[in-house]
Coordinates of C-alpha atoms and ligand atoms in Angstrom, one line a residue:
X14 CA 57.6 23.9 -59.4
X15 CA 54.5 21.4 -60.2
X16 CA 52.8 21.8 -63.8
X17 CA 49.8 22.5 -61.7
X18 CA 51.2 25.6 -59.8
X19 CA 53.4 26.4 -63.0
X20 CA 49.7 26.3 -64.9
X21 CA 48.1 28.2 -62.1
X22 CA 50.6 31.3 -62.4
X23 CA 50.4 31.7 -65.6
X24 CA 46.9 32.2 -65.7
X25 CA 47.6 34.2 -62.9
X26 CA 50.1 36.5 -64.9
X27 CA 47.4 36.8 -67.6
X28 CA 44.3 38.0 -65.0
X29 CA 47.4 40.3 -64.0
X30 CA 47.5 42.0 -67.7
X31 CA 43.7 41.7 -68.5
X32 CA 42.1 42.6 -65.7
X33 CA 44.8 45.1 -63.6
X34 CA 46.2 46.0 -66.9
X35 CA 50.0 45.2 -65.6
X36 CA 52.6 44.0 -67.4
X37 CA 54.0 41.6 -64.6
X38 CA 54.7 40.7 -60.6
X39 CA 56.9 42.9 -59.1
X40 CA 58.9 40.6 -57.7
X41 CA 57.5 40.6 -53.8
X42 CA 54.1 40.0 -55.7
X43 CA 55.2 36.9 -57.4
X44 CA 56.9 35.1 -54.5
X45 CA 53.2 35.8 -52.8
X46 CA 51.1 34.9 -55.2
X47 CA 52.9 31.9 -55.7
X48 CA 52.5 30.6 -52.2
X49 CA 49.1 31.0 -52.0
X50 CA 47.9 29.5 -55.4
X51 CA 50.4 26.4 -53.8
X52 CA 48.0 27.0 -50.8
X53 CA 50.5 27.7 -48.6
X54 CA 50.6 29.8 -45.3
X55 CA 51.5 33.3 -46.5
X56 CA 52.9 36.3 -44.0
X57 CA 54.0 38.8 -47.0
X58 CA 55.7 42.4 -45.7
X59 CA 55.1 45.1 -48.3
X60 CA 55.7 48.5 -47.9
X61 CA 52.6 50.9 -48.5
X62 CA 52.5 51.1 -52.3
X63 CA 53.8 47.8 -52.6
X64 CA 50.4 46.3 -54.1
X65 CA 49.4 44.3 -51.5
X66 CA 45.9 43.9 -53.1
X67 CA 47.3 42.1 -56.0
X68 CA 48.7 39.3 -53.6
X69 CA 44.5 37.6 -53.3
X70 CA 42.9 39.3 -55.7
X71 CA 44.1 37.9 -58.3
X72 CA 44.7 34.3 -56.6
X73 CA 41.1 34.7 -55.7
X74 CA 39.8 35.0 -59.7
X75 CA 42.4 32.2 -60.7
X76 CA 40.9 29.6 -57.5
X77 CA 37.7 30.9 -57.8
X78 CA 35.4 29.7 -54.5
X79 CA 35.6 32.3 -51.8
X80 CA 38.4 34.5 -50.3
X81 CA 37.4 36.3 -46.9
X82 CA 39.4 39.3 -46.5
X83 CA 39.3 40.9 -43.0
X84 CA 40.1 44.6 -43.3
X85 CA 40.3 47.2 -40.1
X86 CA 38.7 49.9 -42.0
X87 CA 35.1 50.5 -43.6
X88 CA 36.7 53.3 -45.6
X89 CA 39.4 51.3 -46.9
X90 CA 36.9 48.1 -47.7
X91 CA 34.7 50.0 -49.3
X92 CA 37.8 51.2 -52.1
X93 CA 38.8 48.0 -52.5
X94 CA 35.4 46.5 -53.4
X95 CA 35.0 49.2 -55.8
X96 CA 38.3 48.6 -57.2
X97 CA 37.6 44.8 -57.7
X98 CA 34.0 45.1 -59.4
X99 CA 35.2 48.1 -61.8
X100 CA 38.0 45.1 -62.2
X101 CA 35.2 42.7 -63.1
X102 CA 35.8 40.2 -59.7
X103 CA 32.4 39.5 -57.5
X104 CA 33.4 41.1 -54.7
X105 CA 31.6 42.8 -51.2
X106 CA 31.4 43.9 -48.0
X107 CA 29.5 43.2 -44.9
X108 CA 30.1 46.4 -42.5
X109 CA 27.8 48.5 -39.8
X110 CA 27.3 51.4 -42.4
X111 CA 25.0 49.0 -44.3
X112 CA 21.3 48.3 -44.0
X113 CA 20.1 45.1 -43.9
X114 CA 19.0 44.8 -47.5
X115 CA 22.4 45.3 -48.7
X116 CA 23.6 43.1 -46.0
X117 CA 21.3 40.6 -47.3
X118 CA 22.0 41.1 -50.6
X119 CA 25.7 40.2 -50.1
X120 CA 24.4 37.4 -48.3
X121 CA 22.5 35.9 -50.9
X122 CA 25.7 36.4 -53.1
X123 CA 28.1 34.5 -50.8
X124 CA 25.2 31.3 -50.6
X125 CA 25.1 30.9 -54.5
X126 CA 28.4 31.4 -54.7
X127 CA 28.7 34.4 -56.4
X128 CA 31.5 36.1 -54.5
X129 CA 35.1 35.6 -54.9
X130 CA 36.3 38.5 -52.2
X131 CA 34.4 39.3 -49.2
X132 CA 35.6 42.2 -46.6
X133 CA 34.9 42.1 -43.4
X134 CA 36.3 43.8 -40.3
X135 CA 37.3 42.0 -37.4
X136 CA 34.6 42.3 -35.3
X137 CA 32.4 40.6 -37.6
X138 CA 34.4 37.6 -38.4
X139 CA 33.6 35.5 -35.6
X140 CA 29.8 35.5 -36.5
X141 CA 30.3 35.2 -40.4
X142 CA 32.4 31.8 -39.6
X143 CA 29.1 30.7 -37.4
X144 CA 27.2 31.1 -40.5
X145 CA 29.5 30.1 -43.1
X146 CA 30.1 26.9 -40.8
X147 CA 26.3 26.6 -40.9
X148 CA 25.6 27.0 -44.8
X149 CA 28.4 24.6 -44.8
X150 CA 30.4 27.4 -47.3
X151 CA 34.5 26.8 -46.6
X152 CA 35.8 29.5 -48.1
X153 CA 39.3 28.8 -50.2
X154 CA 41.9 31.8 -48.4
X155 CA 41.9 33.7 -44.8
X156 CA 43.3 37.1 -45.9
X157 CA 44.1 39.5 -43.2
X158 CA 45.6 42.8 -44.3
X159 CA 47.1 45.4 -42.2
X160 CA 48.2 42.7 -39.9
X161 CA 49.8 44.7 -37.4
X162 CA 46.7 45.6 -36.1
X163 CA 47.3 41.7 -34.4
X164 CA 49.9 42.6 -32.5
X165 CA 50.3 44.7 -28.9
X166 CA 53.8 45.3 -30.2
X167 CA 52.4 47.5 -32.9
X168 CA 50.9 51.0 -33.2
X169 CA 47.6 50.5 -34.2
X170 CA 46.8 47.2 -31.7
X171 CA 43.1 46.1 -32.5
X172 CA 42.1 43.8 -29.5
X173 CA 39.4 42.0 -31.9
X174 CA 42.3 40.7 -34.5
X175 CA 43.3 38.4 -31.3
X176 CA 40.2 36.5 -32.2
X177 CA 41.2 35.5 -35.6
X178 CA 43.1 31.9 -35.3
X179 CA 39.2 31.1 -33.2
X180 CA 37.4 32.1 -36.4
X181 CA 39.8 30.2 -38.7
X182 CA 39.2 27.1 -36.9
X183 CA 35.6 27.9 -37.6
X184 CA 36.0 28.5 -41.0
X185 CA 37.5 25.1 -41.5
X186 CA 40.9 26.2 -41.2
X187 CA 42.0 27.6 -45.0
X188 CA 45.2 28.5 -45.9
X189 CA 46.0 32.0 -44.7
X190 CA 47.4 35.2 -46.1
X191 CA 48.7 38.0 -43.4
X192 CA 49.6 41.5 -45.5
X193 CA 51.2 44.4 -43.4
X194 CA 53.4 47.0 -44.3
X195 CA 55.4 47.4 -40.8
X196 CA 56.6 43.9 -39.3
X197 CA 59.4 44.1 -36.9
X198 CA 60.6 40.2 -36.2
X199 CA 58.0 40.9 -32.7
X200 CA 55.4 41.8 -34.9
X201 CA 56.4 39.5 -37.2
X202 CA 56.5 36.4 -34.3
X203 CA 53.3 37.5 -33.0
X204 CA 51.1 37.8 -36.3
X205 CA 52.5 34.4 -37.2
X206 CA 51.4 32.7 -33.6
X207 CA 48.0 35.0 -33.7
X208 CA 46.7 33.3 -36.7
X209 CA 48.2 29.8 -36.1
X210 CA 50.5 30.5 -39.4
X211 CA 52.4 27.5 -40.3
X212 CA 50.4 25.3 -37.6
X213 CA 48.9 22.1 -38.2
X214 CA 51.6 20.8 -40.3
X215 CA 51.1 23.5 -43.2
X216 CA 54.0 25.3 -44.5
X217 CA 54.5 28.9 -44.1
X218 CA 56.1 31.0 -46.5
X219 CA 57.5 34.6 -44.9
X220 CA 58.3 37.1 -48.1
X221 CA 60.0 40.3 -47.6
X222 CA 59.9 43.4 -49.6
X223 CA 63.1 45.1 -49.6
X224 CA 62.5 48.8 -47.9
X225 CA 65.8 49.8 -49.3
X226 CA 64.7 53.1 -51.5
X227 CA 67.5 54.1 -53.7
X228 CA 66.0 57.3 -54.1
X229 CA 66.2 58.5 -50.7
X230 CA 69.2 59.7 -48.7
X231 CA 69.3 60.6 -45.2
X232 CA 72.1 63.0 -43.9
X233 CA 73.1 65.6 -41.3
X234 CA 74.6 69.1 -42.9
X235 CA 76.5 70.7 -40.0
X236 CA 76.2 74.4 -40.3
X237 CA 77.9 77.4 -38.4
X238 CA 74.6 80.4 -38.7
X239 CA 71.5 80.9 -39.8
X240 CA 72.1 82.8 -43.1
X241 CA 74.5 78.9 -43.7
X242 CA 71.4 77.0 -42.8
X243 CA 69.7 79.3 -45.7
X244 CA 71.8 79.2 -48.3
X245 CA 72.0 75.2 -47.6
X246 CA 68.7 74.7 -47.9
X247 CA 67.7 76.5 -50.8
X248 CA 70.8 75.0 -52.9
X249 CA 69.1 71.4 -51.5
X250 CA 65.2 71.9 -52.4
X251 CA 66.5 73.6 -55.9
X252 CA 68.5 70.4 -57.1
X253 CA 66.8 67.6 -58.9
X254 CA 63.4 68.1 -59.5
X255 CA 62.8 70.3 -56.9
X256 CA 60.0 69.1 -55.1
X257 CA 60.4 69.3 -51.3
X258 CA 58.9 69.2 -48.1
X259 CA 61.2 71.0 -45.1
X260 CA 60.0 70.5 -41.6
X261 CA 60.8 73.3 -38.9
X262 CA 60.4 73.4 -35.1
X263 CA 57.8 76.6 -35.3
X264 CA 54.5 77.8 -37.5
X265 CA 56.9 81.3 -37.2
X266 CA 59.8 79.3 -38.7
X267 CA 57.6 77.7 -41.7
X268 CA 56.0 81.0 -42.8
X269 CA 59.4 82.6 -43.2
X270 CA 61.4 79.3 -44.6
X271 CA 58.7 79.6 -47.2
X272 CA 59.8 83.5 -47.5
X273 CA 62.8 82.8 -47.8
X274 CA 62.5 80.1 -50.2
X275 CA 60.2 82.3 -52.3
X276 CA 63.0 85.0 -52.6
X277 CA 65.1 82.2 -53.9
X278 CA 62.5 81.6 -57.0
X279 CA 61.6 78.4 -55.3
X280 CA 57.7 78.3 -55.6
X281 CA 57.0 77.8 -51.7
X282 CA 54.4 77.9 -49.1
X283 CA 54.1 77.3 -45.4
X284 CA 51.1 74.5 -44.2
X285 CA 50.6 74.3 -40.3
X286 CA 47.8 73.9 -38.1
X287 CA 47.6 77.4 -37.5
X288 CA 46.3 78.0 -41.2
X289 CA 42.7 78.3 -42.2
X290 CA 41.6 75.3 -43.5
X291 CA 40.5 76.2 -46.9
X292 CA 44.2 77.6 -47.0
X293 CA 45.6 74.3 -46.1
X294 CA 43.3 72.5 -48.7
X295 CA 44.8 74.8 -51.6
X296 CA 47.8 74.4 -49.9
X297 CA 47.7 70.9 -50.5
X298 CA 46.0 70.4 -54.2
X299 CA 48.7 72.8 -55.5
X300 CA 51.6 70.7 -54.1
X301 CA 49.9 67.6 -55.3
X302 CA 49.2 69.4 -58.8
X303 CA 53.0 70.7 -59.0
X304 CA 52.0 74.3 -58.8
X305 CA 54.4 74.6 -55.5
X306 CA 57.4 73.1 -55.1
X307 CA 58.2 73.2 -51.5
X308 CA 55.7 73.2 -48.7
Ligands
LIG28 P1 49.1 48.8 -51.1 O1 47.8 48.2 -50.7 O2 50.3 47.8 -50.9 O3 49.4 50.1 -50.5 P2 48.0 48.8 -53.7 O4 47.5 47.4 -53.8 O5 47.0 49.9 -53.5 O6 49.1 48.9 -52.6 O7 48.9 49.2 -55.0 C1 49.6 50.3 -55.0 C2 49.8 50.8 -56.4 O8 50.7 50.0 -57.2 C3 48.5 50.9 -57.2 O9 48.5 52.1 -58.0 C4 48.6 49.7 -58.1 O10 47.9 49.9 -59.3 C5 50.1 49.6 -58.4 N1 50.5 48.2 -58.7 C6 50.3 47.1 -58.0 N2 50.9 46.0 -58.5 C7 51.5 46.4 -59.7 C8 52.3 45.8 -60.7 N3 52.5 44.5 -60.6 N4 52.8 46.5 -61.7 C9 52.5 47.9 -61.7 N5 51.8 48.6 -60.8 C10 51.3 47.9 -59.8

């Protein structure tokens, strides 16, 4: 590794334990991370949880200049800003649920170069590169997260990410960072030829996250009757640390699973569309608060 990259990381590591209050990369994170501070091409597969925020936030402190970070989701922009400025890193958002004194305001920001993270969704990329191009602002890192959405192979297909490799062209062609959690080698292909990764002679780096969860265990219990299926399922949802969540064909079936379970001492409930909502709601916080077991 160059002293310069080697130098980069580990002020890298350190905005990692001063400002996210980690102790270190998991080890997806660090593979990243390094291959954008070496300004690399980047498509990094994480599963949800994985931290893919760490992966440019943090190369965006230690760079500095600009990181544009296209986002499908106001909702999901709007946590991540908030996450970064309680973190202390200049970041914001231009979105359609702002008016245009905010949207100015962020504007200002990104011409003096105050920003280090700026969200946009897709739709609005093509017309921030016009004006970037025309302030003459390159900014440093193309991030696109939830990349999926690229790709008519995936679930969630957004027609406007197929726009993206137009707008990095405009934007001067930076290095660019794809984050997804679900990349089949289609998906994978097609994100990768979307946004012209690796093209123009620029290396691109592809890191997998191992979805191999040691805590889970998938298996089939044969069982002869009902009362078998029962007893099985209670003697399941008690072991370990018996928090569960059973699925069942019917609302009928849930309601009296949960019965059942209750019988058993197993602090249950049912939660189906069929409930009241308020139900559902208490339903929920008392799963989430350990005050049920099994739902
Ligand atoms: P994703 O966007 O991949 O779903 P997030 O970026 O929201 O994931 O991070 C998921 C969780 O993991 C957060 O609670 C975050 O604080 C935590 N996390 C991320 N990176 C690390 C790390 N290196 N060490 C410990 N926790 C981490």
């Amino acid at each position: 590794m160059p002293d310069s990259l080697a130098a980069a990381f580990r002020r890298a590591e350190a905005e990692l334990r001063d400002r996210f209050g980690h102790a270190g990369f998991r080890p997806i994170q660090r593979r990243a991370v390094l291959s954008v501070l070496a300004g690399r091409d980047t498509l990094a597969v994480l599963p949800t949880g994985g931290g893919k925020s760490v992966c440019f936030q943090v190369p965006a402190v230690v760079t500095g200049g600009l990181t544009v970070v296209v986002s499908p989701l106001i909702a999901l922009m709007q946590d991540q800003v908030s996450a970064a400025l309680a973190r202390g890193i200049p970041a914001g958002s231009l979105h359609s649920a702002q008016d245009s004194a905010r949207q100015q305001a962020v504007w200002e920001d990104v011409r003096e170069g105050r920003l280090r993270l700026l969200y946009l969704a897709p739709e609005r990329l093509r017309r921030v590169a016009e004006i970037l191009a025309h302030h003459a602002i390159r900014p440093v890192r193309l991030v696109v997260d939830e990349a999926h959405c690229i790709t008519e192979w995936g679930h969630d297909f957004r027609p406007t990410y197929r726009v993206l490799r137009m707008a990095r062209h405009r934007l001067g062609w930076p290095p660019a960072l794809a984050l997804t959690g679900s990349a089949t080698p289609d998906v994978r292909q097609d994100v990768v030829r979307t946004l012209g990764l690796g093209a123009r002679g620029r290396r691109c780096d592809l890191h997998l996250a191992s979805f191999d969860r040691q805590n889970l265990w998938l298996g089939v219990c044969p069982v002869p009757d009902e009362a078998t299926r029962l007893r099985h399922l209670v003697r399941l949802v008690r072991a370990d640390d018996r928090l569960a969540l059973v699925y069942a064909q019917t609302r009928a079936t849930t309601e009296a699973l949960a019965r059942a379970l209750g019988r058993a001492g197993v602090r249950a409930a049912p939660y189906h569309a069929g409930l009241p909502a308020p139900r559902r709601r208490s339903t929920l916080e008392a799963f989430l608060e350990d005050e049920l077991e099994a739902v």
